[in-house]
Amino acid sequence: MILYWKIRYLDRADRQFKDRNLYLNTRTLDPVTRAAVELVMENEKLHRQRGIVRYRYVFIEGKRPSGPRAPHGMDKTRAFCLHDYFEDEAGKEITRDEMIQILTGNPAARAIPPEARQHDIELMLAERTPIPLADVSLSAEETRILGYFVRDLQEMEDSAFMKDGPGSLTSGSRDTLQTAVSDEEIRSFVTIFRRLYMENEPANFKKAVAVFTKALGDHPFSKWVEGTAKQYETHLNATPDDRPFVAAGIRTFPTKRLIDVFLYTQYAHQPDERRQRQFGECLAQLDGNREILTWMFLTQMWKCALEISNAGNFIAEWFEHYCDHHKVSPDVLKSLRDHHAGLGTVEKEEVQRKRLFQEKVEQLAADLWEQAGRPDDGPKQFLVIAREQLAQVLK
């Protein structure tokens, strides 16, 4: 594999940004390092998470990678850059704050990320003050609300859909939705998500935020969580922006309507006439394209879940410290998974059937190999015929 990595770096001497081109022929690496580097580059998610940064030391600066080369066309070639990675002139990674400090000469300067919202900026610039804990006293009901919120938040964050995301939409002769998670895993996620999303749930996101902000008062963390909750509400009330697949301005339904019609027609309820009509109206605004509508639903639900998670983790961490300090335990029914370690440990019937069949194929291949006088290359050369013979007998 031939890798090209373009890096933006800041020269401390003249305070100018410059480009640095790095190259790597993975054939020059020892087998273990080569396998690790290629695995990172072939795994899109690890790549996005800056996994390659730990192998910065194996890259060289120059016009062409050195070392043995495969015949033309045999090596994969990858060119990439990391938008959140910067170096100084010596090749050492520097943060955005360090860049601003170099550029301004002010050691106290802070960089504001381009994606920062107003409440993010206010938290960054706020004076560090102790977080209220000892002087806070939650009622039994408030403790119960936060207890159930934290329980369900943890379940949501551990779900396959939360980790693998809403999938992708491929546009071609026809639009195609593809996801890493199964329909069953999406349904499982929706069951958890709706407990935090629905306003009539006893420990939903809005109620947890209200308890938390009341407990912390004017503390910067309280204001940040409140700001994130307002951003979440703005998101729900805004028209979902899912370009380039959906042109701006051709649909009018807000994100909340999109999520609600799926919850009330596909997941949590059997639809009544009103909800079914609303689903049809949303679909009509996309010219009847179910692939795009479902992709929009999954994407917007996932984004809302991320907003709940961002604020929820502040709440959960503070609540854990509160309970430890006051020696209280919320009156909450724990998740079934906390009581039954055996859930999901039994091999599924289909998996068992395939495993047993494969074991017998391998056994039969070994017998055929013995009958043939143990020719070179071992029993593996008989696997295909063994599979065919066993399948034929089992018909």
Short mmCIF file of C-alpha atoms in Angstrom, two decimals:
data_model
loop_
_atom_site.label_atom_id
_atom_site.label_comp_id
_atom_site.label_asym_id
_atom_site.label_seq_id
_atom_site.Cartn_x
_atom_site.Cartn_y
_atom_site.Cartn_z
CA MET A 1 0.00 0.00 0.00
CA ILE A 2 1.30 3.45 -0.97
CA LEU A 3 0.09 6.23 1.33
CA TYR A 4 0.15 9.99 0.69
CA TRP A 5 -0.58 12.23 3.67
CA LYS A 6 -0.83 15.99 3.26
CA ILE A 7 -0.33 17.93 6.49
CA ARG A 8 -0.79 21.59 7.29
CA TYR A 9 1.87 22.88 9.68
CA LEU A 10 2.69 26.16 11.41
CA ASP A 11 6.25 27.41 11.35
CA ARG A 12 7.00 28.99 14.72
CA ALA A 13 9.81 31.13 13.27
CA ASP A 14 7.82 33.13 10.72
CA ARG A 15 4.31 32.28 12.01
CA GLN A 16 3.21 31.08 8.59
CA PHE A 17 1.14 28.02 7.67
CA LYS A 18 2.80 25.69 5.18
CA ASP A 19 2.16 22.29 3.58
CA ARG A 20 4.06 19.10 4.29
CA ASN A 21 3.71 16.02 2.08
CA LEU A 22 4.38 12.64 3.65
CA TYR A 23 4.70 9.29 1.95
CA LEU A 24 4.87 5.68 2.99
CA ASN A 25 5.39 2.41 1.20
CA THR A 26 4.04 -0.11 3.72
CA ARG A 27 6.25 -2.81 2.18
CA THR A 28 9.18 -1.15 3.97
CA LEU A 29 7.67 -1.86 7.40
CA ASP A 30 8.04 -4.89 9.61
CA PRO A 31 5.10 -7.32 9.21
CA VAL A 32 3.31 -6.35 12.43
CA THR A 33 3.52 -2.59 11.85
CA ARG A 34 2.57 -3.00 8.21
CA ALA A 35 -0.53 -5.00 9.14
CA ALA A 36 -1.52 -2.40 11.75
CA VAL A 37 -1.07 0.59 9.42
CA GLU A 38 -2.96 -1.05 6.56
CA LEU A 39 -5.77 -2.09 8.90
CA VAL A 40 -6.20 1.49 10.11
CA MET A 41 -6.28 2.81 6.56
CA GLU A 42 -8.71 0.17 5.35
CA ASN A 43 -11.07 0.81 8.24
CA GLU A 44 -12.96 4.03 7.48
CA LYS A 45 -14.06 4.65 11.05
CA LEU A 46 -10.60 4.20 12.52
CA HIS A 47 -9.30 6.54 9.83
CA ARG A 48 -11.83 9.21 10.80
CA GLN A 49 -10.84 8.79 14.42
CA ARG A 50 -7.22 9.71 13.67
CA GLY A 51 -5.96 6.18 14.27
CA ILE A 52 -3.18 6.76 11.76
CA VAL A 53 -1.65 9.54 13.88
CA ARG A 54 0.07 7.02 16.16
CA TYR A 55 2.03 5.82 13.12
CA ARG A 56 3.17 9.28 12.04
CA TYR A 57 6.77 8.26 12.76
CA VAL A 58 6.88 5.71 9.92
CA PHE A 59 6.03 8.30 7.24
CA ILE A 60 8.79 10.13 5.39
CA GLU A 61 8.77 13.57 3.83
CA GLY A 62 9.59 13.61 0.14
CA LYS A 63 8.28 13.19 -3.36
CA ARG A 64 8.12 9.42 -3.64
CA PRO A 65 8.13 6.52 -1.17
CA SER A 66 11.28 4.47 -0.98
CA GLY A 67 11.80 0.72 -0.65
CA PRO A 68 10.68 -2.30 -2.69
CA ARG A 69 7.73 -1.74 -4.97
CA ALA A 70 5.16 -4.14 -6.36
CA PRO A 71 4.57 -4.41 -10.11
CA HIS A 72 2.60 -1.51 -11.53
CA GLY A 73 -0.99 -1.56 -10.36
CA MET A 74 -0.45 -4.14 -7.60
CA ASP A 75 -0.20 -1.69 -4.68
CA LYS A 76 -3.25 0.14 -3.36
CA THR A 77 -2.76 3.90 -3.27
CA ARG A 78 -4.43 6.14 -0.69
CA ALA A 79 -4.20 9.93 -0.40
CA PHE A 80 -5.68 11.58 2.67
CA CYS A 81 -5.56 14.45 5.13
CA LEU A 82 -6.94 14.92 8.64
CA HIS A 83 -8.87 18.15 9.09
CA ASP A 84 -8.17 18.27 12.84
CA TYR A 85 -4.47 17.44 12.75
CA PHE A 86 -1.75 20.13 12.66
CA GLU A 87 1.99 20.13 13.28
CA ASP A 88 4.77 22.60 13.93
CA GLU A 89 7.92 22.91 11.82
CA ALA A 90 9.54 20.02 13.73
CA GLY A 91 6.72 17.59 13.00
CA LYS A 92 5.20 17.72 16.48
CA GLU A 93 1.41 17.80 16.74
CA ILE A 94 0.00 21.07 18.04
CA THR A 95 -3.50 21.95 19.21
CA ARG A 96 -5.68 24.77 17.93
CA ASP A 97 -5.00 26.66 21.16
CA GLU A 98 -1.25 26.33 20.60
CA MET A 99 -1.63 27.62 17.05
CA ILE A 100 -3.49 30.71 18.23
CA GLN A 101 -0.90 31.31 20.94
CA ILE A 102 1.92 31.08 18.37
CA LEU A 103 0.15 33.41 15.96
CA THR A 104 -0.79 36.03 18.55
CA GLY A 105 2.12 35.68 20.95
CA ASN A 106 -0.43 35.50 23.76
CA PRO A 107 0.03 32.38 25.92
CA ALA A 108 -3.51 32.74 27.27
CA ALA A 109 -5.22 32.87 23.86
CA ARG A 110 -7.92 30.28 23.11
CA ALA A 111 -9.08 28.97 19.75
CA ILE A 112 -12.81 28.83 19.07
CA PRO A 113 -13.68 25.75 16.99
CA PRO A 114 -15.66 26.65 13.85
CA GLU A 115 -18.51 24.36 14.85
CA ALA A 116 -18.84 25.90 18.34
CA ARG A 117 -22.25 27.27 19.35
CA GLN A 118 -22.75 30.24 21.64
CA HIS A 119 -23.21 28.07 24.73
CA ASP A 120 -20.00 26.19 23.84
CA ILE A 121 -18.08 29.46 23.66
CA GLU A 122 -19.52 30.68 26.95
CA LEU A 123 -18.43 27.47 28.68
CA MET A 124 -14.93 27.71 27.19
CA LEU A 125 -14.50 31.27 28.43
CA ALA A 126 -16.25 30.83 31.79
CA GLU A 127 -14.30 31.12 35.01
CA ARG A 128 -13.68 27.73 36.58
CA THR A 129 -15.84 27.44 39.69
CA PRO A 130 -16.60 24.47 42.00
CA ILE A 131 -19.52 22.34 40.89
CA PRO A 132 -22.39 22.41 43.44
CA LEU A 133 -22.68 19.09 45.21
CA ALA A 134 -22.73 19.21 49.02
CA ASP A 135 -25.32 22.01 49.15
CA VAL A 136 -27.66 20.38 46.65
CA SER A 137 -30.58 18.28 47.87
CA LEU A 138 -32.68 16.45 45.31
CA SER A 139 -36.18 15.29 46.18
CA ALA A 140 -37.05 11.60 45.93
CA GLU A 141 -38.86 12.30 42.65
CA GLU A 142 -35.94 14.28 41.20
CA THR A 143 -33.55 11.48 42.18
CA ARG A 144 -35.85 8.98 40.50
CA ILE A 145 -36.02 11.06 37.30
CA LEU A 146 -32.26 11.29 37.00
CA GLY A 147 -31.87 7.63 37.92
CA TYR A 148 -34.09 6.44 35.09
CA PHE A 149 -32.65 8.98 32.67
CA VAL A 150 -29.09 7.79 33.36
CA ARG A 151 -30.17 4.15 33.05
CA ASP A 152 -31.77 4.68 29.66
CA LEU A 153 -28.99 6.98 28.47
CA GLN A 154 -26.45 4.20 29.09
CA GLU A 155 -28.63 1.69 27.24
CA MET A 156 -28.91 4.06 24.27
CA GLU A 157 -25.18 4.73 24.12
CA ASP A 158 -24.41 1.01 24.22
CA SER A 159 -26.76 0.22 21.33
CA ALA A 160 -25.48 -0.95 17.96
CA PHE A 161 -27.31 1.84 16.12
CA MET A 162 -25.70 4.54 18.28
CA LYS A 163 -22.23 3.12 17.62
CA ASP A 164 -22.57 2.29 13.91
CA GLY A 165 -24.75 5.19 12.85
CA PRO A 166 -27.68 5.59 10.46
CA GLY A 167 -26.02 4.16 7.38
CA SER A 168 -25.63 5.72 3.96
CA LEU A 169 -27.68 6.56 0.92
CA THR A 170 -26.28 5.73 -2.48
CA SER A 171 -27.64 7.62 -5.45
CA GLY A 172 -27.61 5.99 -8.88
CA SER A 173 -30.26 4.60 -11.20
CA ARG A 174 -32.22 4.34 -7.95
CA ASP A 175 -31.50 5.51 -4.42
CA THR A 176 -30.41 2.74 -2.05
CA LEU A 177 -30.28 2.85 1.76
CA GLN A 178 -27.65 0.65 3.39
CA THR A 179 -26.97 0.26 7.11
CA ALA A 180 -24.52 -1.69 9.24
CA VAL A 181 -27.28 -2.38 11.77
CA SER A 182 -30.18 -4.73 11.22
CA ASP A 183 -33.88 -3.90 11.29
CA GLU A 184 -34.05 -5.64 14.67
CA GLU A 185 -31.23 -3.49 16.06
CA ILE A 186 -32.91 -0.31 14.80
CA ARG A 187 -36.16 -1.34 16.48
CA SER A 188 -34.28 -2.01 19.70
CA PHE A 189 -32.73 1.46 19.55
CA VAL A 190 -36.08 3.14 18.89
CA THR A 191 -37.51 1.48 22.01
CA ILE A 192 -34.81 3.12 24.12
CA PHE A 193 -34.69 6.44 22.25
CA ARG A 194 -38.41 7.09 22.61
CA ARG A 195 -38.15 6.88 26.42
CA LEU A 196 -35.77 9.85 26.33
CA TYR A 197 -37.54 11.62 23.46
CA MET A 198 -41.27 11.39 24.24
CA GLU A 199 -42.58 14.23 26.41
CA ASN A 200 -44.99 12.00 28.31
CA GLU A 201 -42.23 9.69 29.56
CA PRO A 202 -41.53 10.21 33.30
CA ALA A 203 -37.74 10.63 32.93
CA ASN A 204 -37.25 12.04 29.45
CA PHE A 205 -34.43 14.32 28.34
CA LYS A 206 -36.28 17.59 28.98
CA LYS A 207 -37.25 16.57 32.51
CA ALA A 208 -33.71 15.47 33.33
CA VAL A 209 -32.35 18.79 32.05
CA ALA A 210 -34.86 20.68 34.21
CA VAL A 211 -33.76 18.79 37.36
CA PHE A 212 -30.07 19.27 36.56
CA THR A 213 -30.26 23.00 35.78
CA LYS A 214 -32.36 23.63 38.89
CA ALA A 215 -29.79 21.80 41.03
CA LEU A 216 -26.75 23.64 39.59
CA GLY A 217 -28.34 27.07 39.24
CA ASP A 218 -26.15 29.56 37.37
CA HIS A 219 -23.09 27.31 37.16
CA PRO A 220 -21.46 27.32 33.68
CA PHE A 221 -22.15 23.59 33.28
CA SER A 222 -25.83 24.21 33.97
CA LYS A 223 -25.94 26.92 31.32
CA TRP A 224 -24.14 24.69 28.83
CA VAL A 225 -26.55 21.80 29.33
CA GLU A 226 -29.46 24.22 29.05
CA GLY A 227 -27.98 25.63 25.83
CA THR A 228 -27.52 22.13 24.39
CA ALA A 229 -31.14 21.30 25.25
CA LYS A 230 -32.30 24.46 23.46
CA GLN A 231 -30.19 23.48 20.44
CA TYR A 232 -31.91 20.09 20.53
CA GLU A 233 -35.35 21.76 20.56
CA THR A 234 -34.33 24.03 17.68
CA HIS A 235 -33.20 20.95 15.76
CA LEU A 236 -36.57 19.23 16.34
CA ASN A 237 -38.52 22.26 15.14
CA ALA A 238 -36.36 22.94 12.07
CA THR A 239 -36.74 21.45 8.62
CA PRO A 240 -34.14 18.67 8.25
CA ASP A 241 -31.26 19.64 5.99
CA ASP A 242 -30.13 16.50 4.18
CA ARG A 243 -28.47 17.80 1.06
CA PRO A 244 -27.20 16.76 -1.49
CA PHE A 245 -29.86 14.04 -1.68
CA VAL A 246 -32.72 16.41 -0.89
CA ALA A 247 -32.71 19.86 -2.45
CA ALA A 248 -33.31 22.78 -0.12
CA GLY A 249 -36.85 24.07 0.15
CA ILE A 250 -38.82 21.16 -1.34
CA ARG A 251 -40.15 19.84 1.98
CA THR A 252 -41.76 21.63 4.88
CA PHE A 253 -42.13 19.04 7.63
CA PRO A 254 -39.92 19.62 10.72
CA THR A 255 -37.60 17.02 12.19
CA LYS A 256 -40.07 16.30 15.00
CA ARG A 257 -42.83 15.47 12.52
CA LEU A 258 -40.45 13.17 10.64
CA ILE A 259 -39.50 11.27 13.81
CA ASP A 260 -43.07 11.17 15.12
CA VAL A 261 -44.61 9.71 11.98
CA PHE A 262 -42.12 6.85 12.01
CA LEU A 263 -42.59 6.21 15.73
CA TYR A 264 -46.38 6.23 15.38
CA THR A 265 -46.66 4.23 12.16
CA GLN A 266 -43.66 1.89 12.07
CA TYR A 267 -42.45 1.25 15.62
CA ALA A 268 -44.19 2.19 18.87
CA HIS A 269 -47.85 2.17 17.77
CA GLN A 270 -50.26 0.97 15.15
CA PRO A 271 -51.08 4.11 13.15
CA ASP A 272 -54.40 5.89 13.33
CA GLU A 273 -55.80 7.69 10.29
CA ARG A 274 -54.13 11.01 11.21
CA ARG A 275 -50.64 9.58 11.61
CA GLN A 276 -50.93 7.52 8.44
CA ARG A 277 -51.99 10.63 6.54
CA GLN A 278 -49.00 12.55 7.98
CA PHE A 279 -46.65 9.78 6.87
CA GLY A 280 -48.09 9.98 3.38
CA GLU A 281 -47.68 13.75 3.33
CA CYS A 282 -44.00 13.49 4.25
CA LEU A 283 -43.48 10.82 1.61
CA ALA A 284 -45.26 12.88 -1.03
CA GLN A 285 -42.84 15.78 -0.50
CA LEU A 286 -40.05 13.40 -1.54
CA ASP A 287 -41.93 12.18 -4.62
CA GLY A 288 -42.71 8.89 -2.91
CA ASN A 289 -39.05 7.95 -2.39
CA ARG A 290 -39.11 5.63 0.65
CA GLU A 291 -35.34 5.14 0.61
CA ILE A 292 -34.66 8.86 1.13
CA LEU A 293 -37.44 9.30 3.70
CA THR A 294 -36.21 6.38 5.83
CA TRP A 295 -32.61 7.55 5.54
CA MET A 296 -33.66 11.02 6.66
CA PHE A 297 -35.51 9.55 9.65
CA LEU A 298 -32.57 7.40 10.74
CA THR A 299 -30.11 10.27 10.26
CA GLN A 300 -32.17 12.83 12.18
CA MET A 301 -32.98 10.40 14.99
CA TRP A 302 -29.26 9.61 15.33
CA LYS A 303 -28.35 13.31 15.42
CA CYS A 304 -30.97 13.95 18.11
CA ALA A 305 -29.59 11.02 20.09
CA LEU A 306 -26.10 12.55 19.88
CA GLU A 307 -27.43 15.84 21.28
CA ILE A 308 -29.13 13.98 24.12
CA SER A 309 -25.93 12.06 24.75
CA ASN A 310 -23.71 15.17 24.78
CA ALA A 311 -25.76 16.88 27.47
CA GLY A 312 -26.73 13.63 29.16
CA ASN A 313 -23.15 12.67 29.93
CA PHE A 314 -22.70 15.89 31.93
CA ILE A 315 -25.86 15.06 33.86
CA ALA A 316 -24.89 11.42 34.41
CA GLU A 317 -21.40 12.25 35.70
CA TRP A 318 -22.70 14.88 38.12
CA PHE A 319 -25.49 12.57 39.33
CA GLU A 320 -23.01 9.79 40.04
CA HIS A 321 -20.92 12.14 42.21
CA TYR A 322 -24.08 13.45 43.89
CA CYS A 323 -25.21 9.94 44.87
CA ASP A 324 -21.72 9.02 46.14
CA HIS A 325 -21.44 12.20 48.20
CA HIS A 326 -24.90 11.98 49.76
CA LYS A 327 -24.87 8.19 50.08
CA VAL A 328 -28.15 7.82 48.25
CA SER A 329 -29.32 5.25 45.75
CA PRO A 330 -32.13 6.08 43.32
CA ASP A 331 -35.23 3.89 43.54
CA VAL A 332 -34.87 2.61 40.01
CA LEU A 333 -35.45 -0.76 38.38
CA LYS A 334 -32.19 -1.69 36.70
CA SER A 335 -32.01 -2.89 33.12
CA LEU A 336 -32.66 -6.58 32.54
CA ARG A 337 -29.10 -6.97 31.29
CA ASP A 338 -27.86 -5.99 34.75
CA HIS A 339 -29.81 -8.87 36.33
CA HIS A 340 -29.46 -11.59 33.72
CA ALA A 341 -25.92 -12.14 32.50
CA GLY A 342 -27.08 -15.07 30.39
CA LEU A 343 -29.14 -12.98 27.97
CA GLY A 344 -27.85 -13.57 24.45
CA THR A 345 -25.24 -16.17 25.45
CA VAL A 346 -26.98 -19.20 23.92
CA GLU A 347 -26.00 -19.92 20.35
CA LYS A 348 -28.78 -19.07 17.90
CA GLU A 349 -30.28 -22.02 16.05
CA GLU A 350 -29.21 -20.80 12.61
CA VAL A 351 -25.66 -20.12 13.81
CA GLN A 352 -25.51 -23.56 15.43
CA ARG A 353 -26.78 -25.22 12.25
CA LYS A 354 -24.12 -23.53 10.10
CA ARG A 355 -21.35 -24.28 12.61
CA LEU A 356 -22.24 -27.98 12.83
CA PHE A 357 -22.48 -28.24 9.05
CA GLN A 358 -19.05 -26.63 8.63
CA GLU A 359 -17.54 -28.96 11.22
CA LYS A 360 -18.86 -31.99 9.34
CA VAL A 361 -17.60 -30.59 6.02
CA GLU A 362 -14.11 -30.29 7.51
CA GLN A 363 -14.36 -33.80 8.96
CA LEU A 364 -15.47 -35.22 5.61
CA ALA A 365 -12.67 -33.34 3.81
CA ALA A 366 -10.14 -34.94 6.17
CA ASP A 367 -11.61 -38.39 5.47
CA LEU A 368 -11.50 -37.83 1.70
CA TRP A 369 -7.90 -36.68 2.02
CA GLU A 370 -7.02 -39.86 3.92
CA GLN A 371 -8.76 -41.99 1.27
CA ALA A 372 -6.78 -40.23 -1.47
CA GLY A 373 -3.48 -41.15 0.18
CA ARG A 374 -2.80 -37.83 1.89
CA PRO A 375 -1.71 -35.78 -1.16
CA ASP A 376 0.22 -32.53 -0.75
CA ASP A 377 -1.66 -29.36 0.33
CA GLY A 378 -3.64 -31.22 3.01
CA PRO A 379 -7.40 -31.69 3.55
CA LYS A 380 -8.30 -28.14 2.48
CA GLN A 381 -8.23 -29.15 -1.19
CA PHE A 382 -11.21 -31.44 -0.53
CA LEU A 383 -13.40 -28.83 1.19
CA VAL A 384 -15.40 -27.92 -1.92
CA ILE A 385 -16.23 -31.49 -2.88
CA ALA A 386 -16.95 -32.36 0.75
CA ARG A 387 -19.42 -29.49 1.00
CA GLU A 388 -21.13 -30.52 -2.25
CA GLN A 389 -21.39 -34.19 -1.25
CA LEU A 390 -22.75 -33.45 2.21
CA ALA A 391 -25.26 -30.93 0.89
CA GLN A 392 -26.46 -33.45 -1.70
CA VAL A 393 -27.01 -36.15 0.93
CA LEU A 394 -28.90 -33.76 3.21
CA LYS A 395 -31.38 -32.66 0.54
#
